[in-house]
CSV table of N, CA and C in Angstrom, one decimal:
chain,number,residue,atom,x,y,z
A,20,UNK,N,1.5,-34.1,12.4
A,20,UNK,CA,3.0,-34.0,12.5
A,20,UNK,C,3.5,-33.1,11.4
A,21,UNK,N,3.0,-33.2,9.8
A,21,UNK,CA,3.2,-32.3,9.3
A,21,UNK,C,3.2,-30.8,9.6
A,22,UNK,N,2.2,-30.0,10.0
A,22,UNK,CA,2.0,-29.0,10.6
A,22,UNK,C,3.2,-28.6,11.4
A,23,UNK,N,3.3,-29.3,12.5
A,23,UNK,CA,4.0,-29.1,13.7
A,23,UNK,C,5.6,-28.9,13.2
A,24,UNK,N,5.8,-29.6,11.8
A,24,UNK,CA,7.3,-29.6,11.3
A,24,UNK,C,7.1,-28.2,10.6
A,25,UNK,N,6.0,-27.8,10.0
A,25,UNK,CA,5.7,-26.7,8.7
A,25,UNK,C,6.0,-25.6,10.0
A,26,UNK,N,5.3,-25.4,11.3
A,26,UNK,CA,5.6,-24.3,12.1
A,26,UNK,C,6.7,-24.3,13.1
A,27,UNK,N,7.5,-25.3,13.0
A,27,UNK,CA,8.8,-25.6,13.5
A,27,UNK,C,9.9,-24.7,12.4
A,28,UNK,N,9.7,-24.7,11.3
A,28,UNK,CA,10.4,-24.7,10.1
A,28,UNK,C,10.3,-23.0,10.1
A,29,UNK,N,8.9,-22.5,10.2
A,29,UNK,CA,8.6,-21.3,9.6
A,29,UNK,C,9.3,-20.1,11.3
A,30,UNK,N,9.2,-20.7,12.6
A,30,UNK,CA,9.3,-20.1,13.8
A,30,UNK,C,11.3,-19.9,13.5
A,31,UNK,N,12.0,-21.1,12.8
A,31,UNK,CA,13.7,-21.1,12.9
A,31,UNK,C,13.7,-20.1,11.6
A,32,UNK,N,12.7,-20.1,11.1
A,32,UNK,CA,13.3,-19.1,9.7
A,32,UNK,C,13.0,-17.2,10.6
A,33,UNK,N,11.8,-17.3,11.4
A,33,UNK,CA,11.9,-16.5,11.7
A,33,UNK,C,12.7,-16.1,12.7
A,34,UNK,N,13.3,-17.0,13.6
A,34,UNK,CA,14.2,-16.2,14.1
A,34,UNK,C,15.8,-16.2,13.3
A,35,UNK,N,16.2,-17.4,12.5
A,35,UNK,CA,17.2,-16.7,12.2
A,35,UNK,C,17.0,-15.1,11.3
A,36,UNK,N,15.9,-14.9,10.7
A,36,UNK,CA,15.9,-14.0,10.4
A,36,UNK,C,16.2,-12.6,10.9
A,37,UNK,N,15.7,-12.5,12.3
A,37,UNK,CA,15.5,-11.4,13.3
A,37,UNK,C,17.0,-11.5,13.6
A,38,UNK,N,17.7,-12.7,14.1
A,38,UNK,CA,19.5,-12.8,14.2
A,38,UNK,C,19.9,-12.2,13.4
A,39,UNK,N,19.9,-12.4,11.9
A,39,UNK,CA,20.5,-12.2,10.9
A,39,UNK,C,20.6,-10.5,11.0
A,40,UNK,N,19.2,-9.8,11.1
A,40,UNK,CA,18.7,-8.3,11.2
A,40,UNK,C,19.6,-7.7,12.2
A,41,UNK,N,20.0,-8.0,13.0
A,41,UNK,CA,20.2,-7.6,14.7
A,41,UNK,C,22.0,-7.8,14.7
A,42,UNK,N,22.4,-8.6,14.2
A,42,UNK,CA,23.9,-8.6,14.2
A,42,UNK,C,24.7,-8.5,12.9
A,43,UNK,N,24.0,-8.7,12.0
A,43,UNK,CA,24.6,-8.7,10.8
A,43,UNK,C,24.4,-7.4,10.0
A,44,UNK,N,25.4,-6.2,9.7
A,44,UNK,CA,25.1,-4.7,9.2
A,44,UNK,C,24.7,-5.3,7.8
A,45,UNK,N,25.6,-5.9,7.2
A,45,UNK,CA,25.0,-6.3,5.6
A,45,UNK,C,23.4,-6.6,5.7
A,46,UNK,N,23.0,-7.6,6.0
A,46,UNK,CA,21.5,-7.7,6.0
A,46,UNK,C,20.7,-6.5,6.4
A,47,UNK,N,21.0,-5.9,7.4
A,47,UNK,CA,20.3,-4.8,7.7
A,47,UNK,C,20.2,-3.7,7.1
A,48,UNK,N,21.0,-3.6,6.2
A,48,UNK,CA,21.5,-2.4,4.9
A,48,UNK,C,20.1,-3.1,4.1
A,49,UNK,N,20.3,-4.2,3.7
A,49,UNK,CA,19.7,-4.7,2.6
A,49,UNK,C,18.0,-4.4,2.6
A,50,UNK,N,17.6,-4.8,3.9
A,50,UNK,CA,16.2,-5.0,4.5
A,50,UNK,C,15.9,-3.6,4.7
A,51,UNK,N,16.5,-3.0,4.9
A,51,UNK,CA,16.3,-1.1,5.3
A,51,UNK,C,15.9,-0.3,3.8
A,52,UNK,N,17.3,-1.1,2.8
A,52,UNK,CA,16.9,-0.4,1.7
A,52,UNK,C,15.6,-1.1,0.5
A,53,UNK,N,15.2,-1.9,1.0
A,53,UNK,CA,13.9,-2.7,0.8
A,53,UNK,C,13.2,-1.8,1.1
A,54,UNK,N,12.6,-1.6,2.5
A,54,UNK,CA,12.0,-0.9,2.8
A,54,UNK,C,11.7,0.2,2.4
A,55,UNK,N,12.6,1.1,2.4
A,55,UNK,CA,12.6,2.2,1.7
A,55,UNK,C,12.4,2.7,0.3
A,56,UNK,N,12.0,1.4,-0.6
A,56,UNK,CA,11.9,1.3,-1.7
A,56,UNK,C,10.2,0.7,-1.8
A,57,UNK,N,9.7,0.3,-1.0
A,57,UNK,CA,8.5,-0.2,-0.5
A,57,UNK,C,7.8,1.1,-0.6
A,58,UNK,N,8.0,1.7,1.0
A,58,UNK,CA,7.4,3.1,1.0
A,58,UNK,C,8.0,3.8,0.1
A,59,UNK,N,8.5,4.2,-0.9
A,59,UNK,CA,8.7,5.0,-2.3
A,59,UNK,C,7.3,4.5,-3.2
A,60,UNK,N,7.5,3.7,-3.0
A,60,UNK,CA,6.3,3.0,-3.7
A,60,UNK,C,5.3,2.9,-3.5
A,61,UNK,N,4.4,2.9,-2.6
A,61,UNK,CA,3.1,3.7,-1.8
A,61,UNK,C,3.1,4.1,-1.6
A,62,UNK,N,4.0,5.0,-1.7
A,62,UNK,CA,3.6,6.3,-1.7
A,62,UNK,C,2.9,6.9,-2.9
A,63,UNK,N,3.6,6.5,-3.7
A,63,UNK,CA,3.4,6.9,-5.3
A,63,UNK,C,1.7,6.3,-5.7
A,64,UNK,N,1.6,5.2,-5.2
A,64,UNK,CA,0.2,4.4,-5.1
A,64,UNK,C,-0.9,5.4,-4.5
A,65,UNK,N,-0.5,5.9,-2.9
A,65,UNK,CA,-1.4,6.9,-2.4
A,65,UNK,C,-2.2,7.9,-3.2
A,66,UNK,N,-0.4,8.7,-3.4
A,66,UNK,CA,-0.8,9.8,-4.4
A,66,UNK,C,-1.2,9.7,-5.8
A,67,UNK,N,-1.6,8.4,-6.6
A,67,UNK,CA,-2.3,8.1,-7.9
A,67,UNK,C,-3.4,8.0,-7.5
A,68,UNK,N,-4.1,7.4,-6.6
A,68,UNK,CA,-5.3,6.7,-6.1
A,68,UNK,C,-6.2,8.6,-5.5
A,69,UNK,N,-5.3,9.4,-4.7
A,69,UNK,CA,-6.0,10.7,-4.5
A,69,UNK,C,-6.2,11.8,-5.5
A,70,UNK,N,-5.8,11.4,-6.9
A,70,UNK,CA,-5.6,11.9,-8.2
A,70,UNK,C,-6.9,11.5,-9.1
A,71,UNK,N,-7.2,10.1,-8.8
A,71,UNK,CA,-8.2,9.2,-9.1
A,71,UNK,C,-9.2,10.1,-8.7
A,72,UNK,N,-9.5,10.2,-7.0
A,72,UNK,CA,-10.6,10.5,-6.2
A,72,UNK,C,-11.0,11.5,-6.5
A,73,UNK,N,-9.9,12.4,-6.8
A,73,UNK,CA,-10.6,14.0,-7.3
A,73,UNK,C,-11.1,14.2,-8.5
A,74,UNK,N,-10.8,13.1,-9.3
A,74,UNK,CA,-10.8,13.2,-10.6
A,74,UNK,C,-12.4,12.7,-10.9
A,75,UNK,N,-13.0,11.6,-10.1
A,75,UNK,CA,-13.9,11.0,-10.0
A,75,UNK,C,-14.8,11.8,-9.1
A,76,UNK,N,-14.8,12.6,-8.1
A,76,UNK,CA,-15.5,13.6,-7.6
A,76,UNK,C,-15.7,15.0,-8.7
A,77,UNK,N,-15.4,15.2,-9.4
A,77,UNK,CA,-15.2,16.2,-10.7
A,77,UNK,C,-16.5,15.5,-11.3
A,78,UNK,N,-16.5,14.3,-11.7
A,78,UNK,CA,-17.2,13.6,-12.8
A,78,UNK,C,-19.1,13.6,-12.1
A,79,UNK,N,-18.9,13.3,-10.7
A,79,UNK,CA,-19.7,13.1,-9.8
A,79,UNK,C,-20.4,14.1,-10.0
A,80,UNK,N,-19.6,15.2,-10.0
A,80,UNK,CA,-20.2,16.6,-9.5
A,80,UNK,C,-20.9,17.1,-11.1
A,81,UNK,N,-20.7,17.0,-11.9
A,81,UNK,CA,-21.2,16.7,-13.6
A,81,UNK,C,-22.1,16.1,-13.4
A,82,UNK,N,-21.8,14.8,-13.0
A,82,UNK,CA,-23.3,14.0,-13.1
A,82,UNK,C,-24.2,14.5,-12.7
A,83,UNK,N,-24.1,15.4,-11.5
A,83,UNK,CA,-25.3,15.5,-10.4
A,83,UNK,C,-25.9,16.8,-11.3
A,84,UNK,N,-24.7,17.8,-11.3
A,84,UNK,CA,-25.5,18.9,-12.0
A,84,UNK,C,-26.2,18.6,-13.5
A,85,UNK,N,-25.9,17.6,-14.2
A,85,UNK,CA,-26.9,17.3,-15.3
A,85,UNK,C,-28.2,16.7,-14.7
A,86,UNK,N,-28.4,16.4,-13.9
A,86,UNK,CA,-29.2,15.7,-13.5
A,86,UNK,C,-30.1,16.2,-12.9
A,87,UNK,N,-30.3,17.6,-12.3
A,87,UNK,CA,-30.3,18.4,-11.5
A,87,UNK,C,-31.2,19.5,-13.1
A,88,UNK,N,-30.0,19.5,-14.2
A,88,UNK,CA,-30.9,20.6,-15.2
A,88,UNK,C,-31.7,19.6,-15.9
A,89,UNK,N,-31.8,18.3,-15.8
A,89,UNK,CA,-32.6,17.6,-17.3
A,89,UNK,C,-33.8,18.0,-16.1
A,90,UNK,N,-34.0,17.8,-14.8
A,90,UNK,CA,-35.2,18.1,-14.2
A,90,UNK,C,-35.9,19.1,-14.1
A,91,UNK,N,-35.1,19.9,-14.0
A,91,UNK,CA,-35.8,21.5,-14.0
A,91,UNK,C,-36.4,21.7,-15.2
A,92,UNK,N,-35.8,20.9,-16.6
A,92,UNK,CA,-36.3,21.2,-17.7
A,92,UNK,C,-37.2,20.5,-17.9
A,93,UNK,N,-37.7,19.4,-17.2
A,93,UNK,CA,-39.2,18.5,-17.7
A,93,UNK,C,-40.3,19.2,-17.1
């Protein structure tokens, strides 16, 4: 019975929510500019993490070539 009240509870939250979105301009301002502040922000995440990658492909590429002369040299 618990359950059934936990997903009774969570189904009215989500639709009043989708109401709220759909008729009400305030809320939808609100949740828009959420969003938009979301993707600002993963973006920024993207572009740190492909900063990372190149940076760690540089290091890679060091590794390999040292690895590459200690052999040639034995």
């Amino acid at each position: 019975m618990k359950d059934v009240m936990m997903l009774l509870g969570f189904s009215m939250g989500l639709l009043t929510g989708a109401l709220l979105y759909k008729y009400s301009q305030g809320a939808k301002d609100i949740v828009d500019q959420g969003e938009k502040k979301i993707m600002k922000g993963a973006k920024k995440m993207e572009q740190k993490a492909e900063e990372n990658i190149e940076e760690l492909e540089k290091k890679v590429k060091e590794g390999v070539k040292n690895v590459e002369n200690k052999m040639k040299n034995q």
